[in-house]
CSV table of C-alpha atoms in Angstrom, one decimal:
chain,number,residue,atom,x,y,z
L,15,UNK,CA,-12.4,14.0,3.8
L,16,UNK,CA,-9.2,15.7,2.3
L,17,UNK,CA,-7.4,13.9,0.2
L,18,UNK,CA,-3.2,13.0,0.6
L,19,UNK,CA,-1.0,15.0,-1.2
L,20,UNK,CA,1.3,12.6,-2.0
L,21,UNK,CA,4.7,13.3,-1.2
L,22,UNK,CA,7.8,14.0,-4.1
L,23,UNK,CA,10.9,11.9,-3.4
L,24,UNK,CA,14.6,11.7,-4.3
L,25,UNK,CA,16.4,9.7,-7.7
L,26,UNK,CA,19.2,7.4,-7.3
L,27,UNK,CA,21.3,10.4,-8.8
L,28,UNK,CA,20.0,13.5,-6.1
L,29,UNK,CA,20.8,10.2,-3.5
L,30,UNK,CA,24.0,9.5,-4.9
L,31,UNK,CA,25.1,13.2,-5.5
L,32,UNK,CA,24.5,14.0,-1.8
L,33,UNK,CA,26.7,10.7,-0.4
L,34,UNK,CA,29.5,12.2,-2.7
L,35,UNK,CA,28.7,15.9,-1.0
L,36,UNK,CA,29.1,14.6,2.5
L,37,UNK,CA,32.1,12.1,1.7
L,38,UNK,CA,33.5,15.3,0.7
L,39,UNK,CA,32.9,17.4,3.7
L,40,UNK,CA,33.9,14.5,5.7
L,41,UNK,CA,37.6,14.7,4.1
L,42,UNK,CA,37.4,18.5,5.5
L,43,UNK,CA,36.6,17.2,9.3
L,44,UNK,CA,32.8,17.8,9.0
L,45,UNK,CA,30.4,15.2,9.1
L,46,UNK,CA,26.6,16.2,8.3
L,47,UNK,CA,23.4,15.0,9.4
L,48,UNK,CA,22.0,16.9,6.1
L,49,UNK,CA,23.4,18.0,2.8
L,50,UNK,CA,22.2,20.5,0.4
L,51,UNK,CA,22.1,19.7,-3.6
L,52,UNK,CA,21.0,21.1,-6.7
L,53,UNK,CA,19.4,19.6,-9.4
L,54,UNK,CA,19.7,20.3,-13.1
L,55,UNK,CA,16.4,22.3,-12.6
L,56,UNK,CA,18.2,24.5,-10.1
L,57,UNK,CA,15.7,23.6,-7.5
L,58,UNK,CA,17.6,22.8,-3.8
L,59,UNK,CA,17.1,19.4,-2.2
L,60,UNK,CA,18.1,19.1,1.3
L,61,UNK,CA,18.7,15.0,2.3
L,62,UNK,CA,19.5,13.3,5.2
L,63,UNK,CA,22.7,11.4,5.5
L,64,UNK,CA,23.1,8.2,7.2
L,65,UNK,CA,26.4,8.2,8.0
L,66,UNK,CA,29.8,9.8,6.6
L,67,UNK,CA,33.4,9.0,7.8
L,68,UNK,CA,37.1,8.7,6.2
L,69,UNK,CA,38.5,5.9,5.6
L,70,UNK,CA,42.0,5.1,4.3
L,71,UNK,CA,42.1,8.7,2.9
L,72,UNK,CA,39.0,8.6,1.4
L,73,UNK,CA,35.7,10.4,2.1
L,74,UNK,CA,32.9,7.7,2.7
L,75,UNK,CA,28.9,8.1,3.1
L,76,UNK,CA,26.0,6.4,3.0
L,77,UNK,CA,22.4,7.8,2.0
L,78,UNK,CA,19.5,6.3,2.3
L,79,UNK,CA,17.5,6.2,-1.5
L,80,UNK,CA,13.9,7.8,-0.5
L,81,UNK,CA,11.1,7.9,-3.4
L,82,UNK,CA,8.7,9.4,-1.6
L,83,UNK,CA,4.7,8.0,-2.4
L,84,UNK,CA,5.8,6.5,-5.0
L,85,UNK,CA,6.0,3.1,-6.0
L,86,UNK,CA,10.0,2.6,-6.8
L,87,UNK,CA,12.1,-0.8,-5.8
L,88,UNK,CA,14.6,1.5,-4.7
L,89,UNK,CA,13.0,3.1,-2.3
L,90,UNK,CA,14.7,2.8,1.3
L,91,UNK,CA,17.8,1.1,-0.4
L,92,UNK,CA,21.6,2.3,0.7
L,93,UNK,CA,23.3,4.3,-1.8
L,94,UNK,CA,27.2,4.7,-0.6
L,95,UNK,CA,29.4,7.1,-2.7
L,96,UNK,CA,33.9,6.6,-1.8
L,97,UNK,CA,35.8,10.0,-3.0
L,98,UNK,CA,39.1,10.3,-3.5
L,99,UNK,CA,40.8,13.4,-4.1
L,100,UNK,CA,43.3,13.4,-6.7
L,101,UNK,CA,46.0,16.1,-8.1
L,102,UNK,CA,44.4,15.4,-11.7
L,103,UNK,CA,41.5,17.9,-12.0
L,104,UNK,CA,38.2,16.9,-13.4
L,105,UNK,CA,35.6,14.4,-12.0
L,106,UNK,CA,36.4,10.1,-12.6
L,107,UNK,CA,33.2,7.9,-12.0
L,108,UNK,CA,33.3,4.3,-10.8
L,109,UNK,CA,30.8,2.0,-11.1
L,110,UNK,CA,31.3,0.3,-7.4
L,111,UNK,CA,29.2,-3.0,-5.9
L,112,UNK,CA,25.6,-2.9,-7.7
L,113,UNK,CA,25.9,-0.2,-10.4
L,114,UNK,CA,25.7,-1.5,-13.6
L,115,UNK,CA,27.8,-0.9,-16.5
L,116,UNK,CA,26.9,-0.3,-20.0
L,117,UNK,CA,27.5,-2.9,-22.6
L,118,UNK,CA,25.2,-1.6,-25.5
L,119,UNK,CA,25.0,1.3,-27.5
L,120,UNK,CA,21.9,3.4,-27.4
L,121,UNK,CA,22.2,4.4,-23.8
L,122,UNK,CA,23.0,8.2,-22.7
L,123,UNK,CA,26.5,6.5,-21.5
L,124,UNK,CA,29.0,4.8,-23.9
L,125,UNK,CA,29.5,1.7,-23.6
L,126,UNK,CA,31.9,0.4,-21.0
L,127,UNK,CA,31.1,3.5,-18.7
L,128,UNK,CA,29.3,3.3,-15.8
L,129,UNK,CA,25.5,3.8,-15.8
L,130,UNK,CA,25.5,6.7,-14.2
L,131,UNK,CA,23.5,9.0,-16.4
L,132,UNK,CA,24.2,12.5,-17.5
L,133,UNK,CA,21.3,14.0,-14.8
L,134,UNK,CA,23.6,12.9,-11.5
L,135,UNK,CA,27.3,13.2,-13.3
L,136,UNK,CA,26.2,17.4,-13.7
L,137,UNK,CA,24.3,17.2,-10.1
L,138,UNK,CA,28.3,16.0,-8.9
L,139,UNK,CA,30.1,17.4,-10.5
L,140,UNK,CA,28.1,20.9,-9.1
L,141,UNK,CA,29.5,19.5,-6.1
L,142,UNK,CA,33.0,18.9,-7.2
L,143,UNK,CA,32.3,22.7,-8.2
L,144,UNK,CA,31.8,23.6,-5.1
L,145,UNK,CA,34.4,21.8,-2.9
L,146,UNK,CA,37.6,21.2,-4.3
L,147,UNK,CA,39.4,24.0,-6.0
L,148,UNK,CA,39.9,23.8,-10.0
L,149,UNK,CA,43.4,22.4,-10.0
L,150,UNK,CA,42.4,19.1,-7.7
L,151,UNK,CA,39.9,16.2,-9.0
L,152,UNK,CA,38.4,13.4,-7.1
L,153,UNK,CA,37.6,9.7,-8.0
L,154,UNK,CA,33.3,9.1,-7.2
L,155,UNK,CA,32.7,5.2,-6.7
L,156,UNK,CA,29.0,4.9,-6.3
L,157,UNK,CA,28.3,1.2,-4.8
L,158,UNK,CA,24.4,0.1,-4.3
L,159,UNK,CA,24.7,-3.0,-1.8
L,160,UNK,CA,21.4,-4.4,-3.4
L,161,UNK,CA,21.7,-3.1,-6.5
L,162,UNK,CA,22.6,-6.8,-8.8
L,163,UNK,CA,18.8,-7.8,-7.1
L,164,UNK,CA,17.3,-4.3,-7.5
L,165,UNK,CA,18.6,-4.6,-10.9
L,166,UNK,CA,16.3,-8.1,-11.9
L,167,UNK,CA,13.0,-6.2,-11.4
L,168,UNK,CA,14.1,-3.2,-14.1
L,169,UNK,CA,14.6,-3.3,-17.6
L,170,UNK,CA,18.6,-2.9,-16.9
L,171,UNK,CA,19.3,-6.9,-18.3
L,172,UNK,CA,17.4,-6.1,-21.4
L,173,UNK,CA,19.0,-2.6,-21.7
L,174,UNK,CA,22.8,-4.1,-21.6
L,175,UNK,CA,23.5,-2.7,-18.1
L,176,UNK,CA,25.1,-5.3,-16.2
L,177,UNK,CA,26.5,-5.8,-12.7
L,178,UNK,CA,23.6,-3.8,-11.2
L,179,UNK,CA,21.2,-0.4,-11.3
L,180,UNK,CA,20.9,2.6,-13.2
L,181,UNK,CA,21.7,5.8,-10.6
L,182,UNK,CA,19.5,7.9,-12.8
L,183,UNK,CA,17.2,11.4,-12.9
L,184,UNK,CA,17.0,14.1,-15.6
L,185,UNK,CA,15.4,16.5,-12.6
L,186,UNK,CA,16.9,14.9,-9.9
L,187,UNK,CA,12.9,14.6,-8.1
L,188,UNK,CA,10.7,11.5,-8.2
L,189,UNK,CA,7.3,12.4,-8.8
L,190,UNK,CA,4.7,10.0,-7.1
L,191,UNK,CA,3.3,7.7,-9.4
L,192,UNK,CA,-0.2,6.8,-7.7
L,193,UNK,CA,-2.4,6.8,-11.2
L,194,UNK,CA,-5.7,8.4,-10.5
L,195,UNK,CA,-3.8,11.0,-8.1
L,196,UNK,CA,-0.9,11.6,-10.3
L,197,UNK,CA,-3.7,12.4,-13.8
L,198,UNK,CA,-5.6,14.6,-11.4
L,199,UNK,CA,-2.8,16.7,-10.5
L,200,UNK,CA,-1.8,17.5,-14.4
L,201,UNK,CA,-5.6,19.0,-15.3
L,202,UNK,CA,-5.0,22.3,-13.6
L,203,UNK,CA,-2.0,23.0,-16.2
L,204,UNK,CA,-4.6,23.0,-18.7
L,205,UNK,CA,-7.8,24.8,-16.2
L,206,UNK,CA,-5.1,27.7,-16.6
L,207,UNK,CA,-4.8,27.8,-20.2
L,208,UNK,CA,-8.6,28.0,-20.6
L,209,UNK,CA,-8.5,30.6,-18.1
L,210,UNK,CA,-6.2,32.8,-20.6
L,211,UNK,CA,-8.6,31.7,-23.4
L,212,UNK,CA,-6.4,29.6,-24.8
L,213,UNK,CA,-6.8,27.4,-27.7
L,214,UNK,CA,-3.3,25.8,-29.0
L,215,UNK,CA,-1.2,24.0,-26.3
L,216,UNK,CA,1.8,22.2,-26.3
L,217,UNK,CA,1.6,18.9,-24.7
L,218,UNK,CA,4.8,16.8,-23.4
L,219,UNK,CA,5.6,13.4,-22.2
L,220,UNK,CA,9.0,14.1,-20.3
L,221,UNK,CA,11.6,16.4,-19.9
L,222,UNK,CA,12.9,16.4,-23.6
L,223,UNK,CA,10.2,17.2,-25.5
L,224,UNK,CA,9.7,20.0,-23.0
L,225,UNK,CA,13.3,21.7,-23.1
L,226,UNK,CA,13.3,21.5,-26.4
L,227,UNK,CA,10.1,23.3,-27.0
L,228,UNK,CA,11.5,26.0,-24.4
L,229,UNK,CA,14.9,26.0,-26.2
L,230,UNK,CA,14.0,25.4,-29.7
L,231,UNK,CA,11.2,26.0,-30.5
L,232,UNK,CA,10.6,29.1,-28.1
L,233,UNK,CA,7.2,28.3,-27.4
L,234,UNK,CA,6.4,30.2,-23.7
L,235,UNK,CA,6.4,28.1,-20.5
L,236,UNK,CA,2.6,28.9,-20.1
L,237,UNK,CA,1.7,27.1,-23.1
L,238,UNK,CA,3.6,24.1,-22.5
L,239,UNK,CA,1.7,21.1,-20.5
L,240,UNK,CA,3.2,18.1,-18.8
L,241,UNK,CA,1.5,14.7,-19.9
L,242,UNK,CA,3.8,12.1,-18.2
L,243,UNK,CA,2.8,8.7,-19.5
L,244,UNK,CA,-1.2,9.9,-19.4
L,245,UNK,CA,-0.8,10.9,-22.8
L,246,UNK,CA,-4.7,9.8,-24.6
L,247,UNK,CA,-6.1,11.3,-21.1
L,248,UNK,CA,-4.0,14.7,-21.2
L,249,UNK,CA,-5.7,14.8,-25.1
L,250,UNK,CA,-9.0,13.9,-23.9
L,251,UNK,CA,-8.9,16.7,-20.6
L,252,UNK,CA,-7.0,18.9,-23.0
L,253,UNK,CA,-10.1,18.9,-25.9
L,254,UNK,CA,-12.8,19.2,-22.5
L,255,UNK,CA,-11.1,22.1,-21.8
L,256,UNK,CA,-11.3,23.7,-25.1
L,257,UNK,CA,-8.6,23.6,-26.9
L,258,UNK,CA,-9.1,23.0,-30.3
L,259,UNK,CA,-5.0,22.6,-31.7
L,260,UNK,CA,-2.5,20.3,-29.9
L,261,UNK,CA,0.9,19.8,-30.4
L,262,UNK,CA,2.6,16.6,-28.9
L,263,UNK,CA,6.4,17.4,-28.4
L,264,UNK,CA,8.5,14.5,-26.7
L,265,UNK,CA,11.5,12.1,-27.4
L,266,UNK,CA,10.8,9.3,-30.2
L,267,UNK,CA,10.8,6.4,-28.0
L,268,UNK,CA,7.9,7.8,-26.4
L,269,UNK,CA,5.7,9.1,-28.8
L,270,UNK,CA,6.4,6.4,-31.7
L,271,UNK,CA,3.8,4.6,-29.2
L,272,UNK,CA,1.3,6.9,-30.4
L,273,UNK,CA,2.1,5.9,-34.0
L,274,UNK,CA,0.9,2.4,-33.6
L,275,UNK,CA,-1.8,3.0,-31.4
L,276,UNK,CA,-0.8,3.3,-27.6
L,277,UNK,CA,-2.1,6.5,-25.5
L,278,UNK,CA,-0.5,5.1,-22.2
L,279,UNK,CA,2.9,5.2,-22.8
L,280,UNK,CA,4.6,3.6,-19.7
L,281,UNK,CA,7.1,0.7,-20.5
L,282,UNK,CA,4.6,-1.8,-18.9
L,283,UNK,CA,1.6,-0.5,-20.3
L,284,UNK,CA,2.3,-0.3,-24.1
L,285,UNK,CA,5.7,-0.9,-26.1
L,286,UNK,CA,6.2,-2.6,-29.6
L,287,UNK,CA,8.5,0.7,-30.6
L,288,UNK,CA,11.1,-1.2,-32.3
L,289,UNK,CA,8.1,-3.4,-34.2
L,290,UNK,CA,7.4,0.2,-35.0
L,291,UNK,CA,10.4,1.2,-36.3
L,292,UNK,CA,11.0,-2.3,-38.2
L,293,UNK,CA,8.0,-2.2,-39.8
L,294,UNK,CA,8.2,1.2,-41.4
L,295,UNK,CA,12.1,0.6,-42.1
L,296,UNK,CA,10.3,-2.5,-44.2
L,297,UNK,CA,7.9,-0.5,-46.4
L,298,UNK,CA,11.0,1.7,-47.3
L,299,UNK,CA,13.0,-0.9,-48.6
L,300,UNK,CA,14.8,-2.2,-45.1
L,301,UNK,CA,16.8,-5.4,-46.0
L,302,UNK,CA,15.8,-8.3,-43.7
L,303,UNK,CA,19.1,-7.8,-42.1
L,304,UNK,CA,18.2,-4.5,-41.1
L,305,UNK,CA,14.5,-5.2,-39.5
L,306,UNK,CA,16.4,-7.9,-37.7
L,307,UNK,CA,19.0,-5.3,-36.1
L,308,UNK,CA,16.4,-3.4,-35.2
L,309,UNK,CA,13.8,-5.4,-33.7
L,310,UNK,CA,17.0,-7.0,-31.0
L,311,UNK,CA,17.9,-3.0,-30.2
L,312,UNK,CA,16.9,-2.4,-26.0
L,313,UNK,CA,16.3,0.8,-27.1
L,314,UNK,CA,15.0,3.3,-29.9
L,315,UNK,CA,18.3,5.5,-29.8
L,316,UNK,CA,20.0,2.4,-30.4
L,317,UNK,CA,17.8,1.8,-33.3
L,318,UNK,CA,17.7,5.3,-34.9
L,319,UNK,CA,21.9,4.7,-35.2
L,320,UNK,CA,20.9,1.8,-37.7
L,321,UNK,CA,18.1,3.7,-39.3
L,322,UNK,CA,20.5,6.5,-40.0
L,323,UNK,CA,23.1,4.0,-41.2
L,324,UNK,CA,21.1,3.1,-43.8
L,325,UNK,CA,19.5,5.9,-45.1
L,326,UNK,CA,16.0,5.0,-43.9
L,327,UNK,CA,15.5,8.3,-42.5
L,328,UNK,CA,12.5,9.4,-44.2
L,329,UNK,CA,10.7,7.0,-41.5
L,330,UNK,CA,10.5,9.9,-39.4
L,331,UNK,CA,7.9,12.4,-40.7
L,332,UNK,CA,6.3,8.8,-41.9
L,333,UNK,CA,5.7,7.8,-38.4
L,334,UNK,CA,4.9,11.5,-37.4
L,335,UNK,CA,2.4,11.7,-39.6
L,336,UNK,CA,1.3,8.3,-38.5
L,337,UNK,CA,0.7,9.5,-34.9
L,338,UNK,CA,-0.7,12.6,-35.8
L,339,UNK,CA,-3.1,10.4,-37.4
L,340,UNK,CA,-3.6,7.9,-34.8
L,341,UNK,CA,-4.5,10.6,-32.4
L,342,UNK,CA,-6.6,12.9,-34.3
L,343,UNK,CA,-8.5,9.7,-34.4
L,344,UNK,CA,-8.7,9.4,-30.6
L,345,UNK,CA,-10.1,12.2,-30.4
L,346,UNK,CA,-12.8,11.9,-32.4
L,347,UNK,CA,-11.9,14.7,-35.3
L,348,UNK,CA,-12.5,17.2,-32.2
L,349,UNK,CA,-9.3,18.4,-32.6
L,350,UNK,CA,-6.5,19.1,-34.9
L,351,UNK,CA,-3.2,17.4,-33.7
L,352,UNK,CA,0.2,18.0,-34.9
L,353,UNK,CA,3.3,15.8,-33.8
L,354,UNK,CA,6.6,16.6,-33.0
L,355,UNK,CA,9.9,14.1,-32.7
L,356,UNK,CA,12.8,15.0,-30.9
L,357,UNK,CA,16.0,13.2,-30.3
L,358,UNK,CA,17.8,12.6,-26.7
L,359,UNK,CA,19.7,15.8,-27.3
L,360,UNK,CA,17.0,18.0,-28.1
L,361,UNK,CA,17.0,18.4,-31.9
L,362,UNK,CA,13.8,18.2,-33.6
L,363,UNK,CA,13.3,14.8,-35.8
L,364,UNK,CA,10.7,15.2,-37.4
L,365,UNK,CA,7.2,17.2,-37.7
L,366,UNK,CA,4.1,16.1,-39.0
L,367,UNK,CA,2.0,17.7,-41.4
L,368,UNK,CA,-0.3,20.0,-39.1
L,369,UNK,CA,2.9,20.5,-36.6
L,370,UNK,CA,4.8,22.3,-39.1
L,371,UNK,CA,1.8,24.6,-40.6
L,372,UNK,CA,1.4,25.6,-36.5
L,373,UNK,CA,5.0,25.8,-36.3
L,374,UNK,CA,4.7,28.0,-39.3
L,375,UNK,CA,1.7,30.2,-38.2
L,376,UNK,CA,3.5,30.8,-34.7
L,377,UNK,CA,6.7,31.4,-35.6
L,378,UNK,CA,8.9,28.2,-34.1
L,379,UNK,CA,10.2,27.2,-37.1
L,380,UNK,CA,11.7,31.2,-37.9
L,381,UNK,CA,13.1,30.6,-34.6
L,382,UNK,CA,14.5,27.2,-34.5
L,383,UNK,CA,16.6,27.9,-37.7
């Protein structure tokens, strides 16, 4: 019997984007059964639309959020975007009904803006591109009916986003999240690199790590494989297919898991990334103060501000080396692994030990200067 192919879906931000797309065309006198956005990967999305009308001057429209196979509490929820057109060019954003609001630092968004992350404010403001001329702007008041109840069953409270959910989506496509089908479909990115005889390979968590191998680094696309969350089974499949150097490349927050032991890096499997962080601020002199800031931070950005505040830096190629360690063990000495920390914004952190004499040996670090 075949097997499903499960099917991709939409982030709150592709959902949103597309409500503000046909609020807009609905202030021009067309009202869509279907928009068309792009995502910050370029890739189209065409999405149904609910409904879109004026009202009071305003463009309304309601889209429907759709996550595809996967298993997201926001799947089937209204997302509803109001636009108002203004003589002030430039794009506002609202936090309307259900969207939260941030209230601690750390996050993508300052605090006091609306958590609306930087993914769906370029996806609109694309749109904004696209249908209003440069010397007009428009107010975008994203409202999620449900979203102060959707918001209880994320990490939002612990976060500091208040007042509801996160509209959210670095590439603007929810991947389905069924386990055993989801690890399946990542081996054939390494099936290919044994094909071209490959034995170094590049392996990233998320969508940072892999930019800013593309961007910094300049490592080619062909060498650079997605891990998601799977991170000890992409090793594990990555050393069965032959290669015999790996270089993990992703944001801190994710791979400082690896440091202290954890190869499944999902926020319910494994966390204990500001116990992490605390502990090595500790051994390098961290007042008690200090490991108490960092252990109440919701998240490791917030954390690194305080680590950088007090000159604790040199944590960084501690806790490289710690996960290059950690997963050389793993593996059972089968292969050499080198790690690689990069910030939200793309920058390299830190490199461990074996990283940096690959880095060397291939050229990235020439590159990246």
């Amino acid at each position: 019997m075949a097997k499903k192919v499960l099917r991709e879906g939409y982030t709150t931000g592709s959902t949103a984007t597309a409500a503000m797309k046909a609020g807009l065309l609905a202030l021009r006198g067309e009202f869509p059964s279907q928009v068309t956005v792009e995502t910050p990967q370029h890739r189209e999305l065409r999405i149904p639309v609910v409904q879109a009308e004026v009202r009071d001057g305003r463009g309304w429209a309601q889209v429907l959020k759709d996550g595809g196979d996967d298993m997201d509490v926001t799947h089937g929820t209204p997302i509803e975007v109001t636009v108002e057109v203004t003589d002030t060019p430039g794009v506002v954003f609202i936090a309307g009904e259900g969207v939260g609001t941030v209230t601690k630092p750390g996050l993508q968004i300052r605090v006091g803006e609306p958590a609306i992350n930087p993914g769906p404010r370029w996806m609109m403001q694309r749109v904004y591109g696209e249908l209003l001329p440069p010397e007009k702007g428009c107010v975008v008041t994203v409202s999620v009916p449900a979203g102060r109840t959707l918001a209880e069953k994320t990490l939002n409270p612990v976060l500091g986003v208040v007042g509801g959910i996160s509209i959210i989506g670095t590439s603007g496509i929810v991947k389905p999240m069924s386990e055993e089908a989801y690890k399946k479909s990542l081996i054939p990115q390494l099936t290919v690199l044994r094909a071209a005889k490959k034995k170094l390979c590049l392996l990233a968590p998320g969508r940072i790590g892999h930019d800013a191998a593309l961007r910094v680094l300049h490592v080619q696309p062909e060498d650079l494989v997605e891990t998601s969350n799977f991170i000890g089974f992409m090793l594990e499949e990555a050393v069965d297919k032959g290669m015999t150097e790996i270089v993990l490349i992703g944001h801190i927050g994710k791979l400082v898991k690896v440091a202290s032991g954890s190869f499944h890096t999902h926020n319910r499997m494994s966390d204990g990334r500001m116990e992490t962080l605390a502990a090595y601020a500790a051994l390098n002199g961290a007042s008690q103060e200090t490991v108490r800031e960092i252990l109440g931070c919701a998240t490791t950005d917030g954390a690194l501000e305080i680590i950088v505040r007090n000159g604790l830096e040199c944590i960084y190629p501690q806790l490289a080396e710690r996960a290059q360690v950690r997963a050389i063990r793993y593996l059972h000495n089968e292969a050499r692994v080198g790690v690689i920390f990069v910030t939200m914004q793309g920058e390299i952190l830190a490199m461990s030990s074996i990283a940096e004499e690959i880095g060397r040996r291939e050229g990235w670090l020439k590159q990246s200067s």
